[in-house]
């Protein structure tokens, strides 16, 4: 459609044409998003740096295109690798916002899917399903969580391959309409790319999300509580510190997600405790405070005592 | 028909205008999406004005944010039926609405032979009219080839 773009007719700007990158930056209002990224997300230094760099690159690229120094739309598809709960989905949302503000996507919404949303159950089911998702994501970002499950080498006739092929085509031909972000574990993603070089070659930005340290997890907990107008008591704080140290070594630990879940359960116990002590006079502060006992009742602390106890089977994510 | 040189069928919106460009189609779809209407692509090779129900090309599209997805579908349909009539329909599903809100042609056969009128004299001097597309003499899918 852009065949009418006859370059010879466009006037070539002199080399000393002035460029005000700062103004461009300001106009795009991405600083706001970057600041929010900094404030809302604890740690993640390398990720934040990469996002900042990517934003600068895209900004410069936009200006270069305005000056006719480049004409190709840059490849924007990305890959976010890291363990569960390291903030991939959250950062993808912010990325969509940044791309929107820079004018690389028209709407800036994020459509988050997994294999089940893309791949069908029978012949002829997959293509419409994948296209349906793609159409919804157009104008924004398509976030494919655990993307490697699209590829099942053990089953030669797996429909996932069909989905991959449609995605590849769209990622190449509709670069202006859609940005794809793949997410998942690092090692599985590497394997996936190894067997799908076509996919690898279409991804321009790889960002790795490290696991959080205990102090970061703690800061995340405090931030999450504050967002909901809760706080730890002194003892509660200490108890949660112990909780993190234990939880981190257990199975199914999912970084910030485990923290969020633990806090949800702590709030539940707090509510129960407050209710049980209804005869006592309560204050606003009581309703805001998570005490040590709200934490210490967690299964995590019973683990060593109840190790072989049959009761521990009840839940695996306490 | 007599005012319509070239026998272009004129159904739905914009049909007296020159064919819409993809850019113009995109703007129209934007309007539909802005109103939260579901958008569908339909095709037929039976241009009779009373042929209200065209074939659906896939299911109507709900919850789209951007017209590009619909244009993709239109182009798929054009590829499959390059010489059919193709129209875009927008459906308003809000309660009390529940009716088509937009309908416009986005593809038409290269040659449109137009319609014949058959006059039948009945009951004295009364006349009944039958409108027949010349193309519809042939079976489905062979009409505009
Ligand atoms: N650095 C962080 N600071 C604050 N909250 C975080 C941080 N990383 C993740 N979270 C929170 O943890 C939860 C899980 O994050 P998510 O982005 O879904 O992780 P992933 O997609 O990598 O599994 C979300 O509720 C998110 O808000
Ligand atoms: Mg996630």
Tab-separated table of N, CA and C and ligand atoms in Angstrom, chain A residues 84-85 87-90 112 143 145 183 257, ligand 2:
chain	number	residue	atom	x	y	z
A	84	UNK	N	8.514	-18.511	37.161
A	84	UNK	CA	7.190	-17.949	37.453
A	84	UNK	C	7.256	-16.870	38.543
A	85	UNK	N	6.421	-15.870	38.388
A	85	UNK	CA	6.316	-14.839	39.411
A	85	UNK	C	7.443	-13.830	39.429
A	87	UNK	N	7.659	-11.376	37.293
A	87	UNK	CA	7.181	-10.088	36.795
A	87	UNK	C	7.072	-9.974	35.282
A	88	UNK	N	7.124	-11.094	34.573
A	88	UNK	CA	7.096	-11.032	33.110
A	88	UNK	C	5.792	-10.433	32.586
A	89	UNK	N	4.686	-10.933	33.110
A	89	UNK	CA	3.392	-10.436	32.636
A	89	UNK	C	3.231	-8.953	32.965
A	90	UNK	N	3.637	-8.602	34.162
A	90	UNK	CA	3.509	-7.215	34.598
A	90	UNK	C	4.325	-6.288	33.700
A	112	UNK	N	-3.295	-11.803	26.593
A	112	UNK	CA	-2.427	-12.816	27.178
A	112	UNK	C	-3.014	-14.209	26.942
A	143	UNK	N	0.708	-11.624	24.096
A	143	UNK	CA	1.623	-12.196	25.084
A	143	UNK	C	1.351	-13.700	25.162
A	145	UNK	N	2.232	-16.950	26.946
A	145	UNK	CA	2.899	-17.500	28.124
A	145	UNK	C	3.261	-18.952	27.843
A	183	UNK	N	6.871	-15.744	26.413
A	183	UNK	CA	7.379	-15.779	27.785
A	183	UNK	C	7.477	-17.209	28.279
A	257	UNK	N	4.766	-14.184	43.026
A	257	UNK	CA	3.418	-14.760	43.060
A	257	UNK	C	3.184	-15.485	44.375
C	2	LIG	MG1	2.753	-14.642	33.953
